[in-house]
Short mmCIF file of C-alpha atoms in Angstrom, two decimals:
data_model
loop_
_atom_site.label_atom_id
_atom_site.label_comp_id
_atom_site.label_asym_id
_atom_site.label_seq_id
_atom_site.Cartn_x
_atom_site.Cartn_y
_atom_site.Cartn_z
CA UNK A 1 74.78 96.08 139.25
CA UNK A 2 75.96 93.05 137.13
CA UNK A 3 79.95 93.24 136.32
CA UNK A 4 80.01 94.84 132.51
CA UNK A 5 81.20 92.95 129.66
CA UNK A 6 83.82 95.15 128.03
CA UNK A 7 85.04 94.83 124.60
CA UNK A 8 87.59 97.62 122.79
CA UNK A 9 88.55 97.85 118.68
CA UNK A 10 90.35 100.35 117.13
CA UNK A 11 90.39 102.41 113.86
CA UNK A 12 93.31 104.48 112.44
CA UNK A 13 93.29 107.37 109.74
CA UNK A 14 94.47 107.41 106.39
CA UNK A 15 97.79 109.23 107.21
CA UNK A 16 98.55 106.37 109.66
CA UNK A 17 101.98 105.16 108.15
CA UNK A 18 100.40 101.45 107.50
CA UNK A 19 97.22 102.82 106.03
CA UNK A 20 98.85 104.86 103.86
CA UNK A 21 101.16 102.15 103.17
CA UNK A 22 98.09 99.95 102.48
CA UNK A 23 96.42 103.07 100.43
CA UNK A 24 99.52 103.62 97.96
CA UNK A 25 99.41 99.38 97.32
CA UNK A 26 95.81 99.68 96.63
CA UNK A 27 95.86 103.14 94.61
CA UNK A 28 99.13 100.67 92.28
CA UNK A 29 96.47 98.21 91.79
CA UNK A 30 93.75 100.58 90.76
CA UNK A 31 95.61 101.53 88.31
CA UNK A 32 96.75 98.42 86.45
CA UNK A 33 92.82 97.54 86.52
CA UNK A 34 92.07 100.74 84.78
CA UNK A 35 93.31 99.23 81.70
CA UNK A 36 93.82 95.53 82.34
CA UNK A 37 91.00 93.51 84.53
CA UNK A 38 93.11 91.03 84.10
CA UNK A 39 96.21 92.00 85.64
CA UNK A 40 98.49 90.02 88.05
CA UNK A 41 99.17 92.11 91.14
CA UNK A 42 100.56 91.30 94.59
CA UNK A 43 102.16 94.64 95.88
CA UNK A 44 103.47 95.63 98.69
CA UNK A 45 104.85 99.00 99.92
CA UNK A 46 107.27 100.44 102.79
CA UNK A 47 107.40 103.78 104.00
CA UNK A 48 109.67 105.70 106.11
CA UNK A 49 111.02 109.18 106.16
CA UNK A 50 111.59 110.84 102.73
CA UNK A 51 111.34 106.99 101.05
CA UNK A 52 108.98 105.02 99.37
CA UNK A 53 109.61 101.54 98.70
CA UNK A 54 106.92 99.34 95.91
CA UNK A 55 108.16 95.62 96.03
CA UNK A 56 106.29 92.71 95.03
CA UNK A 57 105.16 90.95 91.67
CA UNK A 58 103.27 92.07 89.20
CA UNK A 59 101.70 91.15 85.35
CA UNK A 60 100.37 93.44 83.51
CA UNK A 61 99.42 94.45 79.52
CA UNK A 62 99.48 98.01 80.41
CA UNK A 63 101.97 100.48 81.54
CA UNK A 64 101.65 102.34 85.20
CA UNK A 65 104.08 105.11 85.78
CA UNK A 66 104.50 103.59 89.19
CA UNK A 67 106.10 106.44 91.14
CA UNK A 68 103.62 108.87 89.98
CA UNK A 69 101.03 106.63 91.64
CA UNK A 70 103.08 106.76 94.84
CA UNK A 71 103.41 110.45 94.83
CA UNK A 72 100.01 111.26 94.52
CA UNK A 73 98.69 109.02 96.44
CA UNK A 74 100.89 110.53 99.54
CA UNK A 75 99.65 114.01 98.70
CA UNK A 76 96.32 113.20 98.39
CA UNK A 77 96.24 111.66 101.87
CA UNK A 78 97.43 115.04 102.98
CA UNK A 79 101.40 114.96 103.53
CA UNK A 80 101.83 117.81 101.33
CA UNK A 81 104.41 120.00 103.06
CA UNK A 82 107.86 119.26 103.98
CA UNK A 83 106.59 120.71 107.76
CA UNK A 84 104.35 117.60 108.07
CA UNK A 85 107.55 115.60 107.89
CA UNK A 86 106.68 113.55 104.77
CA UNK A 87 106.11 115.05 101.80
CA UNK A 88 104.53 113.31 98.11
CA UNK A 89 106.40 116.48 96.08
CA UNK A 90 109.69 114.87 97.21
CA UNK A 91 109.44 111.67 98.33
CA UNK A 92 111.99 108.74 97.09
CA UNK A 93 110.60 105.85 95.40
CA UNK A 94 112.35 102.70 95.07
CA UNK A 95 110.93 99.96 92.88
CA UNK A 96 111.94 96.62 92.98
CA UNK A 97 108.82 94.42 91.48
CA UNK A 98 109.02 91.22 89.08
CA UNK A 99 106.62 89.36 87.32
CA UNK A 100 104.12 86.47 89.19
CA UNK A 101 105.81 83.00 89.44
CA UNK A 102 104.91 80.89 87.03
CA UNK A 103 104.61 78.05 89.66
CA UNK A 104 101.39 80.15 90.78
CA UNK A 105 100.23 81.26 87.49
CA UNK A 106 99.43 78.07 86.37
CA UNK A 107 97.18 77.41 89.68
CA UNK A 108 95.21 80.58 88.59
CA UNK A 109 94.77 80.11 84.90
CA UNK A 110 92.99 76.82 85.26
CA UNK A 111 90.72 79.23 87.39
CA UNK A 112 91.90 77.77 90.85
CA UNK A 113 92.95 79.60 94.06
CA UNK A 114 96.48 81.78 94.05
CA UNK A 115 96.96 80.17 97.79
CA UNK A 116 95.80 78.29 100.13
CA UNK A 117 94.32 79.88 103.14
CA UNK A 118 91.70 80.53 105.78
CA UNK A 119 89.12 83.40 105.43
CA UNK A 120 86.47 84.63 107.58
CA UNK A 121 83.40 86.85 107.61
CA UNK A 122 81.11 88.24 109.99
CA UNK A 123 77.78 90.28 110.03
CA UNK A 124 75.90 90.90 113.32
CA UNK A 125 72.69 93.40 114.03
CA UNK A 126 74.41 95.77 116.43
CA UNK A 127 74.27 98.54 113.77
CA UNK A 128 72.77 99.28 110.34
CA UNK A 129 75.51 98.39 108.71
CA UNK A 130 75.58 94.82 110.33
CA UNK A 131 79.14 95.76 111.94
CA UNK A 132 80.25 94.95 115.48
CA UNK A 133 79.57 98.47 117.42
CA UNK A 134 83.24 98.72 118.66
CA UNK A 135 84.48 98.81 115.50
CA UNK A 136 81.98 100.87 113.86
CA UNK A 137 82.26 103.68 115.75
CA UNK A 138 86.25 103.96 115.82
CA UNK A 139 85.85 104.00 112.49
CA UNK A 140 83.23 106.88 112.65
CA UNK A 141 85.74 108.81 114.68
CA UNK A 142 88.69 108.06 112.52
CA UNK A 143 86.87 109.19 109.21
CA UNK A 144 85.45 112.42 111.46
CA UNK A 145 89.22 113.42 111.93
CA UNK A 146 89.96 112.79 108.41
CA UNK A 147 86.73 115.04 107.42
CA UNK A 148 87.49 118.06 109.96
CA UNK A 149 91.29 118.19 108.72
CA UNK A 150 90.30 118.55 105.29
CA UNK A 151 87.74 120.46 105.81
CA UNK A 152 89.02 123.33 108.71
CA UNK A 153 92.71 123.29 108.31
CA UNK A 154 93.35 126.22 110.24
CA UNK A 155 92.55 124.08 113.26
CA UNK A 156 95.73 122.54 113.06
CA UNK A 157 95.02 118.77 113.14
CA UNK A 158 97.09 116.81 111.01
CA UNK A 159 96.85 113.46 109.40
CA UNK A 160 97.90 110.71 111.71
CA UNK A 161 95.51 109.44 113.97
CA UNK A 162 94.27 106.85 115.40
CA UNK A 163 90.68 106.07 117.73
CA UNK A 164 89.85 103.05 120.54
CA UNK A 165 86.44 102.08 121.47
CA UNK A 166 85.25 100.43 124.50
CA UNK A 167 81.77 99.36 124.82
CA UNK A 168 80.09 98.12 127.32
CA UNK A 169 77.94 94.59 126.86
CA UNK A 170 75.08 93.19 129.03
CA UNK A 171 74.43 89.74 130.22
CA UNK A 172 73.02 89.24 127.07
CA UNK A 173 76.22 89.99 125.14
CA UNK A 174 74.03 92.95 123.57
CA UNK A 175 75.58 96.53 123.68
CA UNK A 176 74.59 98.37 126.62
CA UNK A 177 76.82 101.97 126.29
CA UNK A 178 79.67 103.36 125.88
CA UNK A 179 82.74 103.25 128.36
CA UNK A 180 85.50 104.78 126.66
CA UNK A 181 86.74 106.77 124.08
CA UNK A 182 90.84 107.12 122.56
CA UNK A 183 91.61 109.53 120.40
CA UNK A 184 95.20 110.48 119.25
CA UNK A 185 95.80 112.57 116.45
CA UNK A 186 98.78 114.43 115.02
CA UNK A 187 98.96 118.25 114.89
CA UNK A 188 100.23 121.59 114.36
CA UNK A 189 103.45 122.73 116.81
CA UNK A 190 101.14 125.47 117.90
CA UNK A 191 98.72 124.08 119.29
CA UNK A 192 99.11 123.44 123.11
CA UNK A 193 97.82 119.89 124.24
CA UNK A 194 94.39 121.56 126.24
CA UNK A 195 94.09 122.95 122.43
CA UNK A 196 94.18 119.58 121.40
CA UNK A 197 91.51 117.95 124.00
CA UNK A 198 88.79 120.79 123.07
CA UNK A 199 88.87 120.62 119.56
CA UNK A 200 88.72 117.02 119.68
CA UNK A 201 85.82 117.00 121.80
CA UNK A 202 83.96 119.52 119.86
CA UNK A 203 84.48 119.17 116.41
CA UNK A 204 85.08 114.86 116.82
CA UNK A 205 83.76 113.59 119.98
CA UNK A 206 80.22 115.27 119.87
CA UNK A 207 78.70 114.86 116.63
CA UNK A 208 80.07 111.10 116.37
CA UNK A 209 78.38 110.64 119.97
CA UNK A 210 74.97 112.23 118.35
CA UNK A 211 75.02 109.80 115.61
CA UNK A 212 74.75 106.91 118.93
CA UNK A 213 73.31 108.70 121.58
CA UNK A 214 71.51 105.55 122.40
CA UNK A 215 74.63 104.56 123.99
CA UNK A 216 75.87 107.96 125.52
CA UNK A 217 76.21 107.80 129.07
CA UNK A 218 77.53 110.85 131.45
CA UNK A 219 80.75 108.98 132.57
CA UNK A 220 82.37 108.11 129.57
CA UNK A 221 85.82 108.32 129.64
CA UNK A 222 87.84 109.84 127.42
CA UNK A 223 91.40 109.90 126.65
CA UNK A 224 92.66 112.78 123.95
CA UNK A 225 96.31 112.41 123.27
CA UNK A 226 97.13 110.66 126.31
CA UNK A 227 100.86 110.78 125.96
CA UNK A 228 100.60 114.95 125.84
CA UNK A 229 102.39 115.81 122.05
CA UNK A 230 101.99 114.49 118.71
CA UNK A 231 103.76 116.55 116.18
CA UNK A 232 105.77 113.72 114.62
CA UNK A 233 103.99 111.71 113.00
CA UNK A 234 103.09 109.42 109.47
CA UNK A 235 106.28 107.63 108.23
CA UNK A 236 108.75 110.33 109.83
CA UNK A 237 107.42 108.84 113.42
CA UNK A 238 106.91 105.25 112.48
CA UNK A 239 107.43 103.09 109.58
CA UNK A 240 104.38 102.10 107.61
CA UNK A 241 103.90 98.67 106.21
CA UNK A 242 101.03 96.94 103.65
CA UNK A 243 98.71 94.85 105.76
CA UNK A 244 99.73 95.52 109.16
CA UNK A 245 96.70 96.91 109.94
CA UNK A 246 93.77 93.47 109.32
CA UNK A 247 92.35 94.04 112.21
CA UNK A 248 91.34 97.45 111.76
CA UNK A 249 90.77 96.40 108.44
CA UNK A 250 87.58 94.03 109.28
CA UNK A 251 86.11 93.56 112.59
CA UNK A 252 87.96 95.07 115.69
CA UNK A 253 88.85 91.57 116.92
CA UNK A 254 84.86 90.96 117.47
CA UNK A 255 85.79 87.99 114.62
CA UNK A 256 88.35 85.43 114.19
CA UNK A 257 90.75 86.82 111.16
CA UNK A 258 92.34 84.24 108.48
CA UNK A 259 95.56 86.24 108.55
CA UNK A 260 96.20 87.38 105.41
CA UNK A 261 95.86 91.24 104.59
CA UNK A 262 93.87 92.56 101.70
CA UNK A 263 95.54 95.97 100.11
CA UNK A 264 97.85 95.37 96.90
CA UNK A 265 96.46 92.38 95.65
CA UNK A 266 94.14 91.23 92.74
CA UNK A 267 90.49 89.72 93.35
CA UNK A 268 92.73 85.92 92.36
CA UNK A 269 93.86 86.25 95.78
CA UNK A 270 91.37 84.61 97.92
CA UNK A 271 93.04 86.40 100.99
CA UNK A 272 91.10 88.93 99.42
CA UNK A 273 88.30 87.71 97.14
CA UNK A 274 87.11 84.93 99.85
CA UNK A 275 87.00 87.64 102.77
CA UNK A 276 84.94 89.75 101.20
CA UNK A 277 82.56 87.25 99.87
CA UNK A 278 82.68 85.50 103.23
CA UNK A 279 81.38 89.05 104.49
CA UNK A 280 78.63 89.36 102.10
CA UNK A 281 77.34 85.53 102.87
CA UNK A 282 76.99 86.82 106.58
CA UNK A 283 75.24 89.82 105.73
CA UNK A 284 72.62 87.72 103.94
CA UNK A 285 72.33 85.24 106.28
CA UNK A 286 71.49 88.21 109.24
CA UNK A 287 69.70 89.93 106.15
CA UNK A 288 67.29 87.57 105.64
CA UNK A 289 66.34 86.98 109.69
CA UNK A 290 67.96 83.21 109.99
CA UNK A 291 70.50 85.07 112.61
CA UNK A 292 71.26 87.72 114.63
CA UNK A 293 75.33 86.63 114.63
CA UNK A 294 77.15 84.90 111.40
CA UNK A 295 80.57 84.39 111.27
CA UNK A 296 81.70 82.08 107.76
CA UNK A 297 85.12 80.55 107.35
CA UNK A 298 85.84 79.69 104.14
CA UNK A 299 89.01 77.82 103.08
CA UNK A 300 90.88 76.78 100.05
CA UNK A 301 93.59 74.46 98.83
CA UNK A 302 96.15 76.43 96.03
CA UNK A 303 95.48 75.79 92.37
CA UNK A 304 92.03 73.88 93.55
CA UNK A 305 88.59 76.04 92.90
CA UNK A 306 86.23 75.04 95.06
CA UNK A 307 86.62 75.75 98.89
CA UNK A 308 87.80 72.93 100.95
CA UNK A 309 85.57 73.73 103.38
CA UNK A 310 82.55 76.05 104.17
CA UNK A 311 81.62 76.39 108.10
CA UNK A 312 78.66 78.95 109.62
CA UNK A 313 79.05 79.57 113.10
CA UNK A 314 75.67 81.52 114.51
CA UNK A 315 76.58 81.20 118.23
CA UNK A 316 73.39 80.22 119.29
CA UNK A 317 71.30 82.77 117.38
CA UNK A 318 70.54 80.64 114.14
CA UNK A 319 66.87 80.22 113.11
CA UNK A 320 68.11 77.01 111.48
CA UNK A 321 71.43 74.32 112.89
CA UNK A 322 74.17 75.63 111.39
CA UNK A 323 74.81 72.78 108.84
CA UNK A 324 71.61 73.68 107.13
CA UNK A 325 72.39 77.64 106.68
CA UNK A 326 75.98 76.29 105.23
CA UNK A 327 74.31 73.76 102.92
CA UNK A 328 71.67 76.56 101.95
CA UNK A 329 74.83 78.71 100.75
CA UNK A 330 76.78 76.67 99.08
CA UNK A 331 73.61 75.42 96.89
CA UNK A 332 72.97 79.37 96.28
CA UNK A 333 76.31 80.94 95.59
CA UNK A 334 79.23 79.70 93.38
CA UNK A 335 82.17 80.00 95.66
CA UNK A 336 85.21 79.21 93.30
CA UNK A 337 87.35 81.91 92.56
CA UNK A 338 86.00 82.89 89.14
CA UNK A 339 82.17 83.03 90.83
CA UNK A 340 83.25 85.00 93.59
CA UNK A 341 84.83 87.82 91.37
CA UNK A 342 81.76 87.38 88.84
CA UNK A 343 79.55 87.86 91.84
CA UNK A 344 81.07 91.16 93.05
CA UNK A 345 82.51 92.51 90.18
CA UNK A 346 85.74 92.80 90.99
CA UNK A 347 87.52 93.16 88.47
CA UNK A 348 87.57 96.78 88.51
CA UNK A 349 89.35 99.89 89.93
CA UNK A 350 87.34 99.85 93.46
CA UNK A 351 90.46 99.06 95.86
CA UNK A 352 91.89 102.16 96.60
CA UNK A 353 88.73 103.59 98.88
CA UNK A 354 88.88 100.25 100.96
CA UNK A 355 91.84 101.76 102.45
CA UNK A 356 89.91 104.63 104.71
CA UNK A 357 87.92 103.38 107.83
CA UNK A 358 88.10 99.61 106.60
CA UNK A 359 86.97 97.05 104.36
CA UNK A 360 83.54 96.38 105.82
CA UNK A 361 80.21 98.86 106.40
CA UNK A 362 81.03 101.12 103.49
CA UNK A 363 77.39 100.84 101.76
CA UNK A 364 79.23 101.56 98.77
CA UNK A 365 81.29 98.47 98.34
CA UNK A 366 79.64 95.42 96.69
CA UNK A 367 80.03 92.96 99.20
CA UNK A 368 77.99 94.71 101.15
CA UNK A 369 74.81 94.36 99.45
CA UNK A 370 71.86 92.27 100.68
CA UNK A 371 69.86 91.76 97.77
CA UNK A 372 69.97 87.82 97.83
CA UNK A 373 68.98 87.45 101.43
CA UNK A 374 65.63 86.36 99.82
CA UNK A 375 67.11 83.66 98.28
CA UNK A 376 67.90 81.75 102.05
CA UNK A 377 64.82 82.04 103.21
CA UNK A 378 62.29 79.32 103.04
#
C-alpha cells in the first residue's frame, strides 16, 4: 500500500472567542451599511472576561448605538447566562474609534485601493461547493455543533468549539478517505467526559459522516475532547481577537493566504473586496471546465485602481497555459475596486453571516456564484 498523503484544516464555532470577536466587528459594520453604503469602516474588537473592547476607525452619516450592537451580537451567539462565563446582558463595552485618516481617504475617493496588499483565491472540484475537502467538512462539523446546541439544549453542549480534519490523498493528490476526526467543544459541568464522546458521535459525528460516506472508512480516528474537560470556555478561557482566525476563514491552509483578515471592514478594503472576488474568478475558471485546481493572486498598490498584478496558478490541471486563463479574466471582469464591489454588490448589510463556518462555500454569498463561467470558455 502506497504511503498516504495527509492533509488536516480546521474550523471553529461561532462562540470561539476570535469568531465571535470577528462576528461582533462584522455585525458593527452591518449596521452602518443599513443606512449608509457608503460608510468608512475598519473595526476591530477584543474580548475577554466580562469586557468588550470596539477600536478602530470609522465614517459614517448615520448613527449606530455601538454597544447595543455588541450586546446582542454576544447573546445571539449564545453566551446568555452568567454560568456560561460571558454574558451579552452584562458585558462591558469600551469604545475607543476615530474617524478614517485622511491620508487614506483621499486614495479611496479617487476610487483607488485603501492598501496595498496581496490576495488570493482558490476553487478546486473536491466538493460541490468547489472547496478543498479538509476544510469543508470541519466546517460541516463546526456548523453541526452550532445547530445541535441551539437546537437540543438540554444536551448540555455549549458554544465554544472547535473541529480538525485529516484526509487522506492518493498518488494523484485526489481525496481518497478520511483519517481523522477532532472535535472539542465546550459544555455543561454535568456532563461527564464519556457523556461528552457519545453525544458527539451521535448527534455530530454521524450525520456529518452520512453527508461523505464516500470517504468513510472503519478506522477513522477520532479524538472528542482530547484534553478530558471543557467547561471554561469563549472569552472567560481565552481572549478573542478580529482576524485571528484567516485560515479558518478561507481554505484550511490548502491555499496560500495574502494575510490580511476580512471581518470589520468595508468592501474599499481590498483585503476584503479582492479575496472574495479572487474566489469567485476561481470558481469560474473550475466552473467553466478550463481546470480542475485555480488558485488567483491578485495584488494592488494603495490609492492605485487597477491590480498591479493578476497571476492564475492551475498546477498542472489547466485546459489552457496559465497566461491565457489570466489574460481571459482580466479582458472579462473589471478588477478595480469600484468594479469589484459593483460586481458583487457589496455594498450592503451581508457581513455579519460570513462570520459562521467561513467566508467561502456558503451558496448564499455572491462570490460564490458561477453564472459567468460561460463567458471563459471558447
Amino acid at each position: 500500500m502506497p504511503e498516504q498523503l495527509l492533509f488536516t484544516s480546521e474550523s471553529v464555532t461561532e462562540g470561539h472567542p476570535d469568531k465571535l470577536a470577528d462576528a461582533i466587528s462584522d455585525a458593527v459594520l452591518d449596521a452602518c451599511l443599513k443606512d449608509d453604503p457608503y460608510s468608512r469602516v475598519a473595526i476591530e474588537t477584543l474580548l475577554t472576561r466580562g469586557l468588550a473592547v470596539i477600536a478602530g476607525e470609522l465614517t459614517t452619516n448615520t448613527y449606530v448605538e455601538i454597544a447595543d450592537v455588541v450586546r446582542d451580537t454576544i447573546l445571539e451567539v449564545g453566551y446568555n447566562n452568567t454560568d456560561l462565563g460571558f454574558d451579552g446582558h452584562t458585558t462591558g463595552v469600551l469604545i475607543a474609534i476615530q474617524k478614517q485618516s485622511p491620508d487614506i481617504a483621499a486614495g479611496v475617493d479617487t476610487g483607488g485601493a485603501g492598501d496595498q496588499g496581496m490576495m488570493f483565491g482558490f476553487a478546486c472540484d473536491e466538493t460541490p461547493e468547489l472547496m478543498p475537502l479538509p476544510i469543508a467538512i470541519a466546517h460541516r462539523l463546526t456548523k453541526r455543533q452550532a445547530d445541535v446546541r441551539r437546537s437540543h439544549p438540554e444536551l448540555g453542549l455549549r458554544p465554544d468549539a472547535k473541529s480538525q480534519v485529516t484526509i487522506a490523498y492518493d498518488e494523484n493528490n485526489n481525496p481518497n478517505h478520511i483519517d481523522t476526526l477532532v472535535l472539542s467543544t465546550q459544555h455543561d459541568p454535568r456532563l461527564t467526559h464519556s457523556d461528552v464522546k457519545a453525544i458527539v458521535d451521535e448527534h455530530i459525528f454521524k450525520p456529518v459522516l452520512a453527508e461523505f460516506d464516500k470517504y468513510v472508512t472503519s478506522d477513522i480516528v477520532k479524538h472528542i475532547n482530547p484534553t478530558g474537560i471543557f467547561t471554561i470556555g469563549g472569552p472567560q478561557g481565552d481572549t478573542g481577537v478580529t482576524g485571528r482566525k484567516i485560515i479558518v476563514d478561507t481554505y484550511g491552509g490548502y491555499a496560500r493566504h495574502g494575510g490580511g483578515a476580512f471581518s470589520g471592514k468595508d468592501p474599499t478594503k481590498v483585503d476584503r473586496s479582492a479575496a472574495y472576488v479572487a474566489r469567485y474568478l476561481a470558481k469560474q475558471v473550475v466552473a467553466a471546465g478550463l481546470a480542475s485546481k485555480c488558485e488567483i493572486q491578485l495584488a494592488y498598490a494603495i490609492g492605485v485602481a487597477e491590480p498591479v498584478s493578476v497571476r492564475v496558478e492551475t498546477f498542472g490541471t489547466g485546459k489552457y497555459p496559465d497566461v491565457e486563463i489570466g489574460a481571459r479574466l482580466k479582458k472579462t471582469f473589471d478588477l478595480t475596486p469600484k468594479g469589484i464591489i459593483e460586481l458583487l454588490d457589496l455594498r450592503r448589510p451581508i457581513y455579519r453571516e460570513t462570520a459562521r463556518n467561513g467566508h467561502f462555500g456558503n451558496p448564499a454569498f455572491g462570490w460564490e456564484k458561477t453564472d459567468r463561467a460561460s463567458e471563459l470558455q471558447g
